[in-house]
XYZ file of C-alpha atoms in Angstrom:
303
model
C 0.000 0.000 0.000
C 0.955 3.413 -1.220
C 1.172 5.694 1.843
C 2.808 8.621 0.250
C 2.102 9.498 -3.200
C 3.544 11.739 -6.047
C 0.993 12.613 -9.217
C 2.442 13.587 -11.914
C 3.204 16.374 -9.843
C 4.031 19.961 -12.025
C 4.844 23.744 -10.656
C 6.606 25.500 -12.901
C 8.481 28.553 -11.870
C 9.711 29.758 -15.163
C 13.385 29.801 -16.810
C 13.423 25.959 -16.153
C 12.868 26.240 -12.491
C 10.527 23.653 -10.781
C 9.135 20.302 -11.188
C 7.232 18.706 -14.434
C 4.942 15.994 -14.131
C 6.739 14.280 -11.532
C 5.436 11.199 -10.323
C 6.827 9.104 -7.476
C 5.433 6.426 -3.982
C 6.494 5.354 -1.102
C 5.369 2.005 0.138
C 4.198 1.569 4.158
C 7.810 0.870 5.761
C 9.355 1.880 2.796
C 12.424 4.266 3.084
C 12.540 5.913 -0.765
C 15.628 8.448 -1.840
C 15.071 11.178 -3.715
C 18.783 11.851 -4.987
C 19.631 14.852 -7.166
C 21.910 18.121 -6.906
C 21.158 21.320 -5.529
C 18.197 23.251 -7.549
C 16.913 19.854 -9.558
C 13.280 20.031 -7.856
C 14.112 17.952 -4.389
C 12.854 20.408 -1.973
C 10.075 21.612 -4.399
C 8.635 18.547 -4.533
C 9.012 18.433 -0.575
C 7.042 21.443 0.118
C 4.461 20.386 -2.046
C 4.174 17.475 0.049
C 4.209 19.142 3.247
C 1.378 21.648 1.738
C 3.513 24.754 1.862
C 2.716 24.920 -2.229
C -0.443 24.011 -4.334
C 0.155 22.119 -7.083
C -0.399 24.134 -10.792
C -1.288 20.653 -11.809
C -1.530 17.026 -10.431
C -1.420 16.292 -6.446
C 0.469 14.592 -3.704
C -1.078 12.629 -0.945
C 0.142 11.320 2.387
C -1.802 8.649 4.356
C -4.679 9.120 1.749
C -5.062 12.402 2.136
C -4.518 15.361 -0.425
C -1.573 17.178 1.599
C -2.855 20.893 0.190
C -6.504 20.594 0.992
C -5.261 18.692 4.918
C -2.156 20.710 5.192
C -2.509 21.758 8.374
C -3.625 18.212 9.821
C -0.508 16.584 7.815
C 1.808 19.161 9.570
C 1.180 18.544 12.778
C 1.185 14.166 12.311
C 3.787 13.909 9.996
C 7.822 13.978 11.245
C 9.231 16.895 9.123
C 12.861 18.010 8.599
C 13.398 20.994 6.104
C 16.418 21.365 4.128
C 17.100 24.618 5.927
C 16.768 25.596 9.629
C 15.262 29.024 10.773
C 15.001 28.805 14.609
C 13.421 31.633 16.950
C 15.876 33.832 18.920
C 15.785 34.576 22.054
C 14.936 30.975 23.758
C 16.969 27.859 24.280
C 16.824 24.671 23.100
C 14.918 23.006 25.856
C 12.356 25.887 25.608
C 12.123 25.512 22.073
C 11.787 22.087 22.646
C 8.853 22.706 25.408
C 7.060 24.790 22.847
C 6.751 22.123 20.294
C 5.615 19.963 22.605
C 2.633 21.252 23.446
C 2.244 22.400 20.033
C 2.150 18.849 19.375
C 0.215 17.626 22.328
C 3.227 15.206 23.014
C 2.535 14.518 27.003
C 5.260 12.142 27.353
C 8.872 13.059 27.541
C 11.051 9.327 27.690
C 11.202 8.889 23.438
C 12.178 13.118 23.437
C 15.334 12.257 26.172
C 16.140 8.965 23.932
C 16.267 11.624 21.149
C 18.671 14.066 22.881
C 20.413 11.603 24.327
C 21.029 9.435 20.575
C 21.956 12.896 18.978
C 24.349 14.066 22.176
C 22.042 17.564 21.963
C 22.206 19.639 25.184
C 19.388 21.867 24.560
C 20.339 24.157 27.376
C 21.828 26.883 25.007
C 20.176 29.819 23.837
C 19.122 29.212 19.962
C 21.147 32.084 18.908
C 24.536 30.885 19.975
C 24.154 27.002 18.730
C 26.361 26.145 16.005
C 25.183 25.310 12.810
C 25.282 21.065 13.405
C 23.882 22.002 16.955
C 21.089 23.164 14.793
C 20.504 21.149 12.647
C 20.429 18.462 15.782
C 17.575 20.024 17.611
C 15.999 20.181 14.287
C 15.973 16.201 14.251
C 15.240 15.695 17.486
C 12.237 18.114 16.827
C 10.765 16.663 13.807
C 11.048 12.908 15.732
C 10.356 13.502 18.777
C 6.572 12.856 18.601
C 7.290 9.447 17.210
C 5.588 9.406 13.963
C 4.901 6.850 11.311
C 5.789 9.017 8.283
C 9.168 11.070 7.896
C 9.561 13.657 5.495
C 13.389 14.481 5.285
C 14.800 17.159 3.459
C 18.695 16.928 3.315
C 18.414 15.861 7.046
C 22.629 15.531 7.142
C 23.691 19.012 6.184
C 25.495 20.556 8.507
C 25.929 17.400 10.687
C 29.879 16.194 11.243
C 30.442 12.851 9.805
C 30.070 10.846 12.614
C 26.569 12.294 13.768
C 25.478 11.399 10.110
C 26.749 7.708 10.377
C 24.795 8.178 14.024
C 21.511 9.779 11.940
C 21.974 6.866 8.988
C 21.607 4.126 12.105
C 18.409 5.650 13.160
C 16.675 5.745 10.321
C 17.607 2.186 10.017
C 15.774 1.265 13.308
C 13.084 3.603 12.307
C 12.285 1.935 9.038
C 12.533 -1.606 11.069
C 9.850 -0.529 13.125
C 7.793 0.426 10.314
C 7.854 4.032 9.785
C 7.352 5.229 6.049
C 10.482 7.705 5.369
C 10.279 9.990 2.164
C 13.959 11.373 2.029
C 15.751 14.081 -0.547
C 19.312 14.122 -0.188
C 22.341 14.830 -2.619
C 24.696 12.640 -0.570
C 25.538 9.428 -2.378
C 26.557 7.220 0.579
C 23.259 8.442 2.603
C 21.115 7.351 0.314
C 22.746 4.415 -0.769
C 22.817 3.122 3.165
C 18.987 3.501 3.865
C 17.069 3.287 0.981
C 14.729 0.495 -0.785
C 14.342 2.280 -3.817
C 15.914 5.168 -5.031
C 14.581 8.261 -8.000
C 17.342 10.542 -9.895
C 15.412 13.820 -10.493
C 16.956 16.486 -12.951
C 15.990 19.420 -13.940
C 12.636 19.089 -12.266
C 12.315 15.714 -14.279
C 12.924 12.315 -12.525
C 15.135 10.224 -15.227
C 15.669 7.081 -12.996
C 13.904 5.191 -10.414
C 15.441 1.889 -9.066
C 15.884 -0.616 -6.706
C 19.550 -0.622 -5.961
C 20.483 -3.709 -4.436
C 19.037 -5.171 -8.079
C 20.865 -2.364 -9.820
C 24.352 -3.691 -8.266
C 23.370 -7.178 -9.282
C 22.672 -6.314 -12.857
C 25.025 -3.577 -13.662
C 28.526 -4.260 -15.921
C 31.170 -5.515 -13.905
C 34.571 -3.751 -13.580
C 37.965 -5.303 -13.112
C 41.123 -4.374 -13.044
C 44.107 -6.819 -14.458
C 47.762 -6.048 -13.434
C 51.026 -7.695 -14.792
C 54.719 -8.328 -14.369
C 55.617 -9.224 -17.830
C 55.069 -6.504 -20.540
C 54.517 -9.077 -23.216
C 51.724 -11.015 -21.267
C 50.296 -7.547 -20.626
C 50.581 -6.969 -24.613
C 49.051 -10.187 -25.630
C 45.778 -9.810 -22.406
C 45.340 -6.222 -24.513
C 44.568 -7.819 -27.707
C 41.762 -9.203 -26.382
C 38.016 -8.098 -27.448
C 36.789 -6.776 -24.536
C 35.530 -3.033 -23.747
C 39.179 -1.914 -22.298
C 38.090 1.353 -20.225
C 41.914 2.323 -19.759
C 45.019 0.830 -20.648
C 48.556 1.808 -18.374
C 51.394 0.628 -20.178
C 53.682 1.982 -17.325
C 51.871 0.025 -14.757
C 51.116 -2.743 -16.593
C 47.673 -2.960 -16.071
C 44.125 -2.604 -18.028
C 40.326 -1.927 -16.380
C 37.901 -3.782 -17.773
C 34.014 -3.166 -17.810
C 32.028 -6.323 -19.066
C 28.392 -7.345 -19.383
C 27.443 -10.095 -17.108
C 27.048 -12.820 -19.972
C 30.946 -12.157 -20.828
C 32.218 -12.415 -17.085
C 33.169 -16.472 -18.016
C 34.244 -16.050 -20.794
C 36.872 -13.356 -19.350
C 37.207 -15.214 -16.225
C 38.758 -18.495 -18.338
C 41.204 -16.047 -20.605
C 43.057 -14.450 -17.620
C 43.394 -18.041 -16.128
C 46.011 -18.242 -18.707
C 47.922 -15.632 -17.955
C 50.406 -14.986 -14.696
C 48.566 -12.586 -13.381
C 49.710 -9.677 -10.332
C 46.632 -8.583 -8.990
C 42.925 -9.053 -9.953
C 40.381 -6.253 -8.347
C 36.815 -6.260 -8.773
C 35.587 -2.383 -8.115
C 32.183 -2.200 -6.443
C 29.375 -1.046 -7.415
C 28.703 2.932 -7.451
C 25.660 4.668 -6.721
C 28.036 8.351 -7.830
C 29.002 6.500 -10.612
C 25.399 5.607 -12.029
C 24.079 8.745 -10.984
C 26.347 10.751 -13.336
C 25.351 8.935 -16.442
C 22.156 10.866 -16.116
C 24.615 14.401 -15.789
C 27.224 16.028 -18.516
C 30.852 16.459 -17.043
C 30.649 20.273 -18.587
C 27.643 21.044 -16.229
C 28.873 22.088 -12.608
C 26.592 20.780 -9.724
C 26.994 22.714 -6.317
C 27.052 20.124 -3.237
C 27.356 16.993 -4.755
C 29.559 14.614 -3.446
């Protein structure tokens, strides 16, 4: 069952800018990735969901119902964490915290200290002098601290040091094992790749791919890498019909990309050669992702 849904979903802001008839779903305890660079659509189609925006044509829904028309009853269930953080001054983080609560009608306190004490957030700092990741930590802690069954997560690792992310990529690993439904935009290839079931590629407002990625790495090309002592062994193994994707006559080696049907084939020829070293490279979420991108067109904050 569908709990969130995309339909062919279109705002156009002129000059290129926006989304066109984008369609996506997220299956109950499903944790879909909505992967793209800076200014592709991620966030539009985010606010859209979270009915900040009405649709110029098609609709998004969220537990069956149309997020514009129940916006406000959507806002207040769902467990929401926007791409940029604008916090009141003049509070701390615990009173911050104490407003949202009731704002929430969330009576119970022991998930919110599980929360603070996962994300190591002492809230006991006035907003205006947290740091950016101290932020962007009460910002979590915020949009989860009710407990919900649906997570709407707009780049929820920006800003966040590398370990905290490995610590955020954990949770939403529990989360989605105890059946929460997680919707989350991110341009950050290993974040993605960790906790998602399926995965979209939007571009330019347009999404060009949608996958499962565990099946993806099964049926993708392989890529290997041959090394050699000898020059003329290395000489003869480069003679052979395969698709050679670099050749290092210094180093004596070649790479290698093959179609699963020729893997035996290729595997039996090097058995007759004395070979150095054989690497298989893995497979690369980056590395399909930019297939859909030219290398003359510069993406801010990919990585």
């Amino acid at each position: 069952m569908s709990v969130i849904e995309v339909d062919h979903l279109t705002k156009d802001y002129g000059h290129g800018r926006g989304v066109f008839d984008v369609s996506a779903f997220v299956r109950e305890g499903e944790c879909f990735g909505f992967l793209g660079p800076n200014g592709a659509g991620k966030s539009t189609t985010i606010r859209h969901l979270m009915g900040f925006s009405k649709p110029q044509s098609g609709s998004t829904v969220i537990d069956g119902r149309d997020s514009w028309k129940c916006s406000a009853e959507l806002q207040r269930s769902v467990g929401y964490l926007p791409g940029e953080i604008a916090l009141p001054t003049g509070m701390t983080g615990t009173q911050f915290l104490e407003m949202q609560k009731k704002m929430r009608g969330v009576t119970d306190s022991a998930y919110l200290e599980k929360l603070l004490k996962r994300f190591e957030l002492d809230p006991n700092i006035g907003l205006k002098q947290m740091s950016l990741g101290t932020k962007r930590k009460l910002a979590v802690v915020t949009a989860f601290m009710h407990d919900p069954k649906i997570l709407i997560l707009d780049e929820p690792t920006s800003g966040l040091d590398p370990l905290m992310q490995e610590i955020f990529i954990d949770y939403i690993l529990m989360e989605k094992k105890r059946g929460k439904t997680i919707f989350l935009s991110s341009h950050i290839f290993h974040e993605v790749d960790a906790s998602c079931d399926r995965i979209a590629i939007i571009r330019d407002g347009k999404i060009v791919s949608e996958f499962d990625p565990e099946a993806l790495k099964r049926e993708r090309d392989k890529i290997y890498r041959v090394s050699f002592d000898d020059k003329d062994q290395w000489r003869e193994f480069i003679t052979h019909p395969y698709h050679f994707t670099s050749v290092n006559e210094y180093k004596l080696r070649a790479r290698i990309q093959l179609k699963r049907s020729e893997i035996s084939a290729f595997l039996a020829d090097i058995s007759q050669f004395h070979i150095k070293d054989f690497t298989e490279f893995p497979f690369s979420l980056e590395d399909y992702f930019m297939q859909f991108y030219h290398e003359d067109k510069v993406f801010e904050g990919v990585k």
